[in-house]
Amino acid sequence: MGRSLRGEAAIVGVADAASPTGELDSRGRVLEAAMIREALDDAGLTLADVDGICCSGIATGIAEYLDVHPTFVDGTFVGGSSFEVHVEHAAAAIASGLCDVVVGVYASTPRQDRRLGASPASLGPMGPDVGAEWETPYGPHMPMTSYALAADRHMTQFGTTSEQLAQIAVDARRWAAMNPRARHREPLTIDDVLASPVIASPLHQLDCCLRTDGAGAYVLTSADRARDLRRPPAYVLGAATATDHWVISQMPDLTVTPGAVSGPLAFERAGITTDDVDVLQAYDSFTITALLHLEDLGFCAKGEGGAFVEDGRLGPGGSLPTNTNGGGLSYTHPGQYGIFLLVEAVRQLRGEAGERQVAGAEIAVAHGCGGVLSSTGTVVLGTEATR
Amino acid sequence: MTARREPRPSDESQPFWDATREQRFRLPWCTDCDAAIWYPRTTCPRCTGSAVEWRDDAGGGTVHAASVQHRPGPGRDADDGPYVVVLVDLDAGVRMMSNVVGCPPAAVKAGMRVALAWEPLSDGRHLPVFRLA
């Protein structure tokens, strides 16, 4: 079974906090940050060295708090053994060169919380609820308003138009017309998109993904074993992760997603360029989301996404077939759409996509995006021919 | 008073909210980095130091991005709106979400100068909002 992790990675700094009173004098993020600082001090390292974060939950929150932008995160939660599981995952990641310095952290203060009467919903181990405190009072529709603000900024900075964004929805619909399971298959025009109601300007209802039921799964195994199985393998040629912020008001640049890190890194690991991509599955929670992905993955320059999509090149017969199942905009979107990106990429590489099959698809990219443009994962998949 | 989901202070933001009772706008600053921090944290996200102090701020800023909400968001009255949600780049060097009030919401555009204003909350605190300068 595979190669051993023996001696490949080492724990070089530790810290913990406890008191005979059973109570500490800090909690939440403050306590987590103190532990991280102490453990780094112990190792003779600083936050600037950190490119990986593990915690038993949403790692993006602590990363935002400390303004670090890890390219490896693990939020596996399996109860008290989570941290040992994190070490296994992090050691494998370090051994394979995905990252260099990982910090794992935990803080929980049930005694303080009970004494202070704080409900876990507001001030549990997750720390301050930044969105509830600093965004919700202003009445945004989340997550839509976050993407609307990014779209407004892109329009202001680069002159992107509502018509250009609408073209992305139109092309997704053209693909969906060839997918019998798509939620919406009837033809769509730019005028239809622009005539749909605006809930959070500048986005129209038809700039927004669907809300549907949906489910998916995948199975991953070794290349050796894959060859003996029933279906043609879709090999993982390269993959990368990047994280940036958790709430939109903390996003460093509203026009640049963390895909600008994970995209080029995944392509480099796969040994490909954008020219090699036959079919792209790029998370289209909103039209602006897909447009930002095209720029950040390097298919066009920053700011040029609007002009890039104008000719319908994302649709059937176009030069960059994108979201060929109809995407989150027309196929399905139950909340965390990323698994559908992988499923469609695999079907295209196997030649199983029926009417919507992209001829000769040998390299497919599945590019997921979570939170509010907060984190990205880019996976490059290939066939036997491109492995 | 506009109906809204009112912010619950955290340990780290309590001094901010306390000052809003007398309509004082204070920002946390890292004295080592000489830079403002937003949202309030007692650990500086630049240097991880804890030399953080509260400083009064004039609350001037520039709209970075704007989105008009044509239907009321969570916590707002059903007949509330349209209103505009903005990201404001404060002159102090940090960006926060807010509303621009006292003008037609669609008039608010990125690049416009804004000045601090206050809206009352139900418990005597105030919520920082902005008006066109």
Coordinates of C-alpha atoms in Angstrom, one line a residue:
Chain A
M1 CA 0.0 0.0 0.0
G2 CA 1.6 3.2 -1.3
R3 CA 4.5 5.1 0.2
S4 CA 5.0 5.5 3.9
L5 CA 4.9 8.9 5.6
R6 CA 7.6 7.7 8.0
G7 CA 9.8 10.6 9.0
E8 CA 8.5 12.9 6.2
A9 CA 7.2 15.6 8.6
A10 CA 7.8 16.7 12.1
I11 CA 6.0 18.7 14.9
V12 CA 8.4 21.6 15.7
G13 CA 6.3 23.8 18.0
V14 CA 3.6 23.3 20.6
A15 CA 1.6 25.4 23.1
D16 CA -1.3 24.7 25.4
A17 CA -3.3 26.6 28.0
A18 CA -5.0 25.4 31.1
S19 CA -5.5 26.6 34.6
P20 CA -6.0 24.9 38.0
T21 CA -9.1 27.1 38.4
G22 CA -10.5 25.4 35.4
E23 CA -11.0 28.7 33.7
L24 CA -8.8 30.7 31.3
D25 CA -8.8 34.5 31.0
S26 CA -9.4 34.7 27.3
R27 CA -11.4 32.7 24.8
G28 CA -12.5 32.5 21.2
R29 CA -10.3 33.8 18.5
V30 CA -8.1 35.7 21.1
L31 CA -7.2 32.4 22.7
E32 CA -6.7 30.6 19.4
A33 CA -4.4 33.4 18.2
A34 CA -2.4 33.3 21.4
M35 CA -1.9 29.6 21.1
I36 CA -0.8 29.9 17.5
R37 CA 1.6 32.7 18.4
E38 CA 3.1 30.7 21.3
A39 CA 3.5 27.5 19.2
L40 CA 5.2 29.5 16.4
D41 CA 7.5 31.2 19.0
D42 CA 8.3 27.8 20.3
A43 CA 9.3 26.7 16.8
G44 CA 11.2 30.0 16.0
L45 CA 8.7 30.7 13.2
T46 CA 6.3 33.5 12.5
L47 CA 2.8 33.8 10.9
A48 CA 4.6 34.8 7.7
D49 CA 5.9 31.2 7.5
V50 CA 2.4 29.6 7.8
D51 CA 0.8 28.3 4.6
G52 CA -1.5 25.8 6.2
I53 CA -4.2 25.9 8.9
C54 CA -6.1 23.0 10.5
C55 CA -9.0 23.3 12.9
S56 CA -12.1 21.2 13.6
G57 CA -14.4 23.5 11.7
I58 CA -14.2 26.4 9.2
A59 CA -10.5 27.1 8.9
T60 CA -11.2 30.3 6.9
G61 CA -12.5 32.1 10.0
I62 CA -9.3 31.9 12.0
A63 CA -7.2 32.6 8.8
E64 CA -9.1 35.8 8.2
Y65 CA -8.7 36.8 11.8
L66 CA -5.0 36.5 11.6
D67 CA -4.9 37.8 8.0
V68 CA -3.0 34.7 6.7
H69 CA -3.9 33.2 3.3
P70 CA -3.2 29.5 3.6
T71 CA -3.0 27.3 0.5
F72 CA -3.7 24.2 2.7
V73 CA -6.7 24.0 5.0
D74 CA -8.2 21.0 6.8
G75 CA -11.4 21.5 8.7
T76 CA -12.1 17.8 9.3
F77 CA -14.4 17.4 12.3
V78 CA -14.6 13.9 13.8
G79 CA -14.8 14.9 17.4
G80 CA -11.9 14.6 19.8
S81 CA -9.6 12.8 17.4
S82 CA -9.9 15.6 14.8
F83 CA -6.4 16.9 15.6
E84 CA -4.6 13.6 15.1
V85 CA -6.5 13.2 11.8
H86 CA -5.3 16.7 10.9
V87 CA -1.7 15.8 11.6
E88 CA -2.0 12.8 9.2
H89 CA -3.5 14.9 6.5
A90 CA -1.0 17.7 7.0
A91 CA 2.0 15.3 7.0
A92 CA 0.8 13.9 3.7
A93 CA 0.4 17.4 2.3
I94 CA 3.9 18.5 3.4
A95 CA 5.4 15.2 2.2
S96 CA 4.0 15.8 -1.3
G97 CA 5.0 19.4 -1.4
L98 CA 1.5 21.0 -1.1
C99 CA 2.6 23.2 1.8
D100 CA 5.4 23.8 4.1
V101 CA 4.3 25.0 7.6
V102 CA 0.9 24.0 9.0
V103 CA -0.5 25.2 12.3
G104 CA -3.3 23.3 14.0
V105 CA -5.3 25.0 16.7
Y106 CA -8.1 24.4 19.2
A107 CA -9.7 26.5 21.9
S108 CA -12.8 25.9 23.9
T109 CA -14.0 27.6 27.1
P110 CA -17.2 26.1 28.4
R111 CA -16.7 27.3 32.0
Q112 CA -16.2 30.9 30.9
D113 CA -19.0 30.7 28.4
R114 CA -21.4 29.4 31.1
R115 CA -20.3 32.0 33.6
L116 CA -20.6 34.9 31.1
G117 CA -23.9 33.6 29.9
A118 CA -22.8 33.7 26.3
S119 CA -24.7 31.5 24.0
P120 CA -22.5 29.2 21.9
A121 CA -24.3 30.6 18.8
S122 CA -22.7 34.0 19.5
L123 CA -19.4 33.3 21.2
G124 CA -18.5 29.7 21.1
P125 CA -15.2 28.3 20.0
M126 CA -15.8 29.9 16.6
G127 CA -15.2 33.3 18.1
P128 CA -17.0 36.5 17.2
D129 CA -19.7 36.2 14.5
V130 CA -18.2 38.8 12.2
G131 CA -21.0 38.7 9.6
A132 CA -23.8 38.9 12.2
E133 CA -22.1 41.8 14.0
W134 CA -20.7 43.9 11.2
E135 CA -22.7 43.1 8.1
T136 CA -26.2 41.8 8.9
P137 CA -27.3 45.0 10.7
Y138 CA -27.1 46.9 7.3
G139 CA -29.7 44.6 5.7
P140 CA -27.7 42.8 3.0
H141 CA -29.2 39.7 1.3
M142 CA -26.5 37.2 1.9
P143 CA -24.7 35.8 0.1
M144 CA -26.2 37.7 -2.9
T145 CA -25.2 41.2 -1.8
S146 CA -21.6 40.1 -1.4
Y147 CA -21.5 39.1 -5.0
A148 CA -23.4 42.2 -6.0
L149 CA -20.8 44.4 -4.3
A150 CA -18.0 42.5 -6.2
A151 CA -20.0 43.0 -9.5
D152 CA -20.5 46.7 -8.8
R153 CA -16.8 47.1 -8.1
H154 CA -15.8 45.2 -11.3
M155 CA -18.2 47.4 -13.3
T156 CA -16.8 50.6 -11.7
Q157 CA -13.2 49.6 -12.2
F158 CA -13.3 47.9 -15.6
G159 CA -16.5 49.1 -17.3
T160 CA -18.0 45.6 -17.2
T161 CA -21.7 45.7 -18.3
S162 CA -24.9 43.9 -17.2
E163 CA -25.2 42.7 -20.8
Q164 CA -21.8 41.0 -20.6
L165 CA -22.7 39.3 -17.3
A166 CA -26.0 38.2 -18.8
Q167 CA -24.2 36.5 -21.6
I168 CA -22.8 34.0 -19.0
A169 CA -26.3 33.1 -17.9
V170 CA -27.4 32.8 -21.6
D171 CA -24.6 30.4 -22.4
A172 CA -25.2 28.3 -19.3
R173 CA -28.8 28.0 -20.5
R174 CA -27.7 26.9 -23.9
W175 CA -25.9 24.0 -22.3
A176 CA -28.8 23.2 -20.0
A177 CA -31.0 22.8 -23.0
M178 CA -29.0 19.7 -23.8
N179 CA -29.2 18.3 -20.3
P180 CA -32.5 16.5 -19.6
R181 CA -32.1 16.8 -15.9
A182 CA -31.5 20.6 -15.9
R183 CA -34.0 22.7 -13.8
H184 CA -34.3 25.2 -16.6
R185 CA -34.0 24.3 -20.3
E186 CA -36.1 26.9 -22.2
P187 CA -34.2 29.4 -24.3
L188 CA -32.9 32.5 -22.5
T189 CA -31.8 35.9 -24.0
I190 CA -29.8 38.8 -22.6
D191 CA -33.0 40.8 -22.6
D192 CA -34.7 38.2 -20.5
V193 CA -31.9 38.4 -17.9
L194 CA -32.0 42.2 -17.8
A195 CA -35.8 42.2 -17.5
S196 CA -35.7 39.9 -14.5
P197 CA -36.2 41.6 -11.1
V198 CA -33.2 43.2 -9.3
I199 CA -33.0 42.2 -5.7
A200 CA -29.4 43.4 -5.0
S201 CA -28.1 45.7 -7.7
P202 CA -26.4 45.3 -10.1
L203 CA -27.4 41.6 -10.1
H204 CA -30.7 40.5 -11.7
Q205 CA -32.6 37.4 -10.5
L206 CA -31.3 35.5 -13.6
D207 CA -27.7 36.5 -12.7
C208 CA -28.2 34.3 -9.6
C209 CA -27.9 30.5 -9.2
L210 CA -30.9 28.3 -8.6
R211 CA -32.1 26.9 -5.3
T212 CA -32.8 23.2 -5.9
D213 CA -32.4 19.8 -4.3
G214 CA -29.3 18.0 -5.4
A215 CA -26.7 15.4 -4.4
G216 CA -23.5 13.9 -5.7
A217 CA -20.6 11.7 -4.8
Y218 CA -17.2 10.7 -6.1
V219 CA -14.7 7.8 -5.6
L220 CA -11.0 8.4 -5.7
T221 CA -8.4 5.6 -5.7
S222 CA -4.8 5.0 -6.8
A223 CA -3.8 5.2 -10.5
D224 CA -2.8 1.5 -10.4
R225 CA -6.1 0.4 -9.1
A226 CA -8.1 2.8 -11.3
R227 CA -6.9 1.1 -14.5
D228 CA -8.6 -2.2 -13.5
L229 CA -12.0 -0.7 -12.7
R230 CA -15.1 -0.4 -14.9
R231 CA -14.9 3.2 -16.2
P232 CA -12.0 5.1 -17.8
P233 CA -10.1 6.9 -15.1
A234 CA -10.1 10.7 -14.8
Y235 CA -6.7 11.3 -13.4
V236 CA -6.0 14.1 -10.9
L237 CA -3.2 15.9 -12.8
G238 CA -2.9 18.8 -10.3
A239 CA -4.9 20.5 -7.6
A240 CA -4.5 23.5 -5.4
T241 CA -6.3 25.4 -2.6
A242 CA -6.4 29.1 -1.7
T243 CA -8.3 31.0 0.9
D244 CA -8.6 34.7 1.4
H245 CA -11.3 36.0 3.8
W246 CA -14.6 34.9 5.3
V247 CA -16.9 37.9 5.0
I248 CA -17.0 40.3 2.0
S249 CA -16.0 43.4 3.9
Q250 CA -12.7 41.7 4.6
M251 CA -11.9 40.7 1.0
P252 CA -8.6 42.4 0.1
D253 CA -9.6 43.2 -3.5
L254 CA -13.3 42.7 -4.6
T255 CA -12.1 42.0 -8.1
V256 CA -9.6 39.2 -7.3
T257 CA -10.6 35.9 -5.9
P258 CA -8.2 33.4 -4.3
G259 CA -8.5 31.5 -7.6
A260 CA -5.7 33.8 -8.8
V261 CA -3.5 31.7 -6.4
S262 CA -5.1 28.2 -6.6
G263 CA -5.7 28.3 -10.4
P264 CA -2.1 29.0 -11.6
L265 CA -0.8 26.7 -8.9
A266 CA -3.0 23.8 -9.9
F267 CA -2.1 24.4 -13.6
E268 CA 1.6 24.5 -12.7
R269 CA 1.4 21.2 -10.7
A270 CA -0.5 19.6 -13.6
G271 CA 2.1 20.9 -16.1
I272 CA -0.6 22.6 -18.3
T273 CA -1.5 26.1 -19.4
T274 CA -4.9 27.5 -20.1
D275 CA -4.5 26.6 -23.8
D276 CA -4.6 22.9 -22.8
V277 CA -8.0 23.1 -21.1
D278 CA -10.6 21.4 -23.3
V279 CA -13.6 21.9 -20.9
L280 CA -14.0 24.1 -17.9
Q281 CA -16.4 23.7 -14.9
A282 CA -16.1 26.9 -13.0
Y283 CA -18.5 27.6 -10.1
D284 CA -21.2 29.9 -11.3
S285 CA -23.1 30.9 -8.1
F286 CA -23.7 34.2 -9.8
T287 CA -22.7 35.4 -13.3
I288 CA -20.0 37.6 -11.7
T289 CA -18.5 34.6 -10.0
A290 CA -17.9 32.8 -13.3
L291 CA -16.5 36.0 -14.9
L292 CA -14.0 36.4 -12.0
H293 CA -12.9 32.8 -12.4
L294 CA -12.1 33.3 -16.1
E295 CA -9.8 36.2 -15.2
D296 CA -8.2 34.6 -12.1
L297 CA -7.6 31.2 -13.8
G298 CA -5.8 33.2 -16.6
F299 CA -8.1 32.6 -19.5
C300 CA -8.1 36.4 -20.0
A301 CA -6.5 39.4 -18.3
K302 CA -7.9 40.9 -15.1
G303 CA -10.7 43.3 -16.1
E304 CA -11.2 41.8 -19.5
G305 CA -13.7 39.1 -18.5
G306 CA -16.6 41.1 -19.9
A307 CA -15.2 41.4 -23.4
F308 CA -14.0 37.8 -23.2
V309 CA -17.4 36.3 -22.7
E310 CA -19.3 38.6 -25.1
D311 CA -19.0 36.4 -28.2
G312 CA -20.6 33.4 -26.5
R313 CA -17.4 31.4 -26.3
L314 CA -18.5 29.7 -23.1
G315 CA -21.5 28.1 -24.8
P316 CA -21.9 25.1 -27.1
G317 CA -19.6 25.3 -30.1
G318 CA -17.5 28.1 -28.4
S319 CA -13.8 28.1 -27.9
L320 CA -14.0 27.6 -24.1
P321 CA -16.9 25.2 -23.3
T322 CA -17.8 26.1 -19.7
N323 CA -20.3 24.7 -17.2
T324 CA -21.5 22.1 -19.8
N325 CA -24.2 20.7 -17.5
G326 CA -25.9 24.1 -17.4
G327 CA -24.1 25.1 -14.2
G328 CA -25.5 26.4 -11.0
L329 CA -27.4 29.0 -13.1
S330 CA -29.5 26.5 -15.0
Y331 CA -28.8 22.9 -14.0
T332 CA -28.9 22.6 -10.2
H333 CA -27.7 24.4 -7.1
P334 CA -28.4 23.0 -3.7
G335 CA -26.0 25.2 -1.8
Q336 CA -22.5 23.7 -2.1
Y337 CA -22.3 23.1 -5.8
G338 CA -18.7 22.0 -6.0
I339 CA -19.3 18.3 -6.3
F340 CA -21.3 18.8 -9.5
L341 CA -18.2 20.5 -11.1
L342 CA -16.2 17.3 -10.5
V343 CA -19.0 15.0 -11.8
E344 CA -19.5 16.9 -15.0
A345 CA -15.7 17.2 -15.6
V346 CA -15.4 13.4 -15.3
R347 CA -18.3 12.7 -17.6
Q348 CA -16.8 15.0 -20.2
L349 CA -13.4 13.2 -20.0
R350 CA -15.2 9.8 -20.3
G351 CA -17.1 11.0 -23.3
E352 CA -20.4 10.3 -21.5
A353 CA -22.0 13.7 -21.8
G354 CA -24.4 12.8 -24.6
E355 CA -25.7 15.7 -26.7
R356 CA -23.5 18.2 -24.7
Q357 CA -20.3 16.2 -25.1
V358 CA -17.3 18.4 -26.0
A359 CA -15.5 16.5 -28.7
G360 CA -12.0 15.2 -27.8
A361 CA -12.1 16.4 -24.2
E362 CA -8.8 15.2 -22.7
I363 CA -8.2 17.9 -20.0
A364 CA -11.0 19.2 -17.8
V365 CA -10.8 21.7 -14.9
A366 CA -13.2 21.8 -12.0
H367 CA -12.8 25.1 -10.1
G368 CA -14.8 25.4 -6.9
C369 CA -15.4 28.6 -5.0
G370 CA -16.9 28.8 -1.5
G371 CA -18.2 31.3 1.0
V372 CA -18.4 34.8 -0.6
L373 CA -15.5 34.5 -3.1
S374 CA -13.7 33.4 0.1
S375 CA -11.9 30.2 -0.9
T376 CA -11.2 28.2 -4.0
G377 CA -10.1 24.7 -4.9
T378 CA -8.9 24.0 -8.5
V379 CA -8.6 20.4 -9.8
V380 CA -7.1 19.6 -13.2
L381 CA -8.3 16.2 -14.5
G382 CA -7.0 14.3 -17.5
T383 CA -7.5 11.1 -19.4
E384 CA -5.2 8.2 -20.0
A385 CA -3.9 10.2 -23.0
T386 CA -3.0 13.2 -21.0
R387 CA -1.9 11.6 -17.8
Chain B
M1 CA -36.1 53.5 14.2
T2 CA -35.3 51.2 11.3
A3 CA -36.1 47.6 12.1
R4 CA -32.9 45.5 11.8
R5 CA -31.0 42.6 13.3
E6 CA -29.1 44.4 15.9
P7 CA -25.4 43.6 16.4
R8 CA -24.4 41.6 19.4
P9 CA -21.0 42.8 20.8
S10 CA -18.2 40.4 21.2
D11 CA -15.6 40.6 24.0
E12 CA -13.3 42.4 21.5
S13 CA -15.8 44.9 20.2
Q14 CA -17.5 45.9 23.5
P15 CA -15.5 49.2 23.7
F16 CA -16.6 50.2 20.2
W17 CA -20.3 49.7 21.0
D18 CA -20.0 51.4 24.4
A19 CA -18.6 54.5 22.8
T20 CA -21.6 54.6 20.3
R21 CA -23.9 55.4 23.2
E22 CA -22.5 58.9 23.1
Q23 CA -22.1 58.8 19.3
R24 CA -18.3 58.5 19.5
F25 CA -16.7 56.6 16.6
R26 CA -13.6 54.7 17.7
L27 CA -11.3 52.4 15.8
P28 CA -8.8 49.9 17.2
W29 CA -5.2 50.8 16.3
C30 CA -2.1 48.6 16.6
T31 CA 0.4 51.0 18.1
D32 CA 3.3 48.9 16.8
C33 CA 2.1 49.0 13.2
D34 CA 0.5 52.4 13.6
A35 CA -2.4 51.1 11.6
A36 CA -6.1 50.8 12.1
I37 CA -7.7 47.4 12.4
W38 CA -11.2 46.5 11.2
Y39 CA -13.3 44.5 12.4
P40 CA -12.3 45.0 16.0
R41 CA -9.7 42.6 17.2
T42 CA -7.4 42.6 20.2
T43 CA -4.7 40.8 18.2
C44 CA -3.2 42.8 15.3
P45 CA -3.7 40.9 12.1
R46 CA -0.5 42.3 10.7
C47 CA 2.0 41.6 13.4
T48 CA -0.1 39.4 15.8
G49 CA 0.9 41.8 18.6
S50 CA -1.6 42.8 21.2
A51 CA -0.6 46.5 21.5
V52 CA -4.1 47.6 20.4
E53 CA -5.7 50.8 21.6
W54 CA -8.9 52.7 20.8
R55 CA -8.7 56.0 19.0
D56 CA -11.4 58.4 18.1
D57 CA -12.0 58.7 14.3
A58 CA -13.7 61.4 12.3
G59 CA -15.4 58.8 10.2
G60 CA -14.7 60.2 6.7
G61 CA -14.5 57.8 3.8
T62 CA -15.1 57.0 0.2
V63 CA -17.7 54.5 -1.2
H64 CA -15.8 51.5 -2.6
A65 CA -18.8 49.5 -3.9
A66 CA -22.6 49.9 -3.6
S67 CA -25.6 47.6 -4.0
V68 CA -29.2 48.7 -3.8
Q69 CA -31.4 46.3 -2.0
H70 CA -34.8 46.3 -3.7
R71 CA -36.4 43.9 -1.3
P72 CA -35.8 44.1 2.5
G73 CA -33.1 41.9 3.8
P74 CA -33.3 39.7 6.9
G75 CA -34.6 41.6 9.9
R76 CA -35.9 44.6 8.0
D77 CA -39.6 45.5 7.8
A78 CA -41.5 44.2 4.8
D79 CA -42.1 47.7 3.5
D80 CA -38.5 48.8 4.1
G81 CA -36.5 49.7 1.0
P82 CA -35.1 50.2 -1.4
Y83 CA -31.9 51.0 0.6
V84 CA -28.2 50.8 -0.3
V85 CA -25.6 48.6 1.2
V86 CA -22.1 49.9 0.7
L87 CA -18.5 49.1 1.5
V88 CA -16.8 52.3 2.7
D89 CA -13.0 52.8 2.6
L90 CA -12.5 54.9 5.7
D91 CA -9.8 57.6 5.6
A92 CA -8.2 55.6 8.5
G93 CA -7.3 52.9 6.0
V94 CA -9.8 50.2 6.7
R95 CA -13.0 49.0 4.9
M96 CA -16.4 48.4 6.5
M97 CA -19.9 47.6 5.4
S98 CA -22.6 50.2 6.0
N99 CA -25.6 52.0 4.6
V100 CA -25.6 55.5 3.0
V101 CA -28.8 57.2 4.2
G102 CA -30.5 60.5 3.5
C103 CA -30.4 60.3 -0.3
P104 CA -32.0 58.2 -3.1
P105 CA -30.2 54.8 -2.8
A106 CA -29.5 54.6 -6.5
A107 CA -27.6 57.9 -6.3
V108 CA -24.9 56.3 -4.3
K109 CA -21.9 55.3 -6.5
A110 CA -18.4 54.0 -5.9
G111 CA -15.9 56.9 -5.5
M112 CA -18.3 59.2 -3.7
R113 CA -17.2 60.9 -0.4
V114 CA -19.2 60.1 2.7
A115 CA -19.4 61.3 6.3
L116 CA -20.3 59.4 9.4
A117 CA -23.9 59.5 10.7
W118 CA -25.7 57.5 13.4
E119 CA -28.8 55.4 13.6
P120 CA -30.2 54.6 17.0
L121 CA -30.4 51.0 18.2
S122 CA -33.0 49.7 20.7
D123 CA -30.6 49.5 23.7
G124 CA -29.1 53.0 23.5
R125 CA -26.2 52.1 21.3
H126 CA -25.9 53.6 17.8
L127 CA -25.1 52.0 14.5
P128 CA -22.6 53.8 12.3
V129 CA -24.0 54.7 8.9
F130 CA -23.0 57.4 6.4
R131 CA -24.4 60.3 4.4
L132 CA -23.0 61.8 1.2
A133 CA -20.5 64.4 2.1

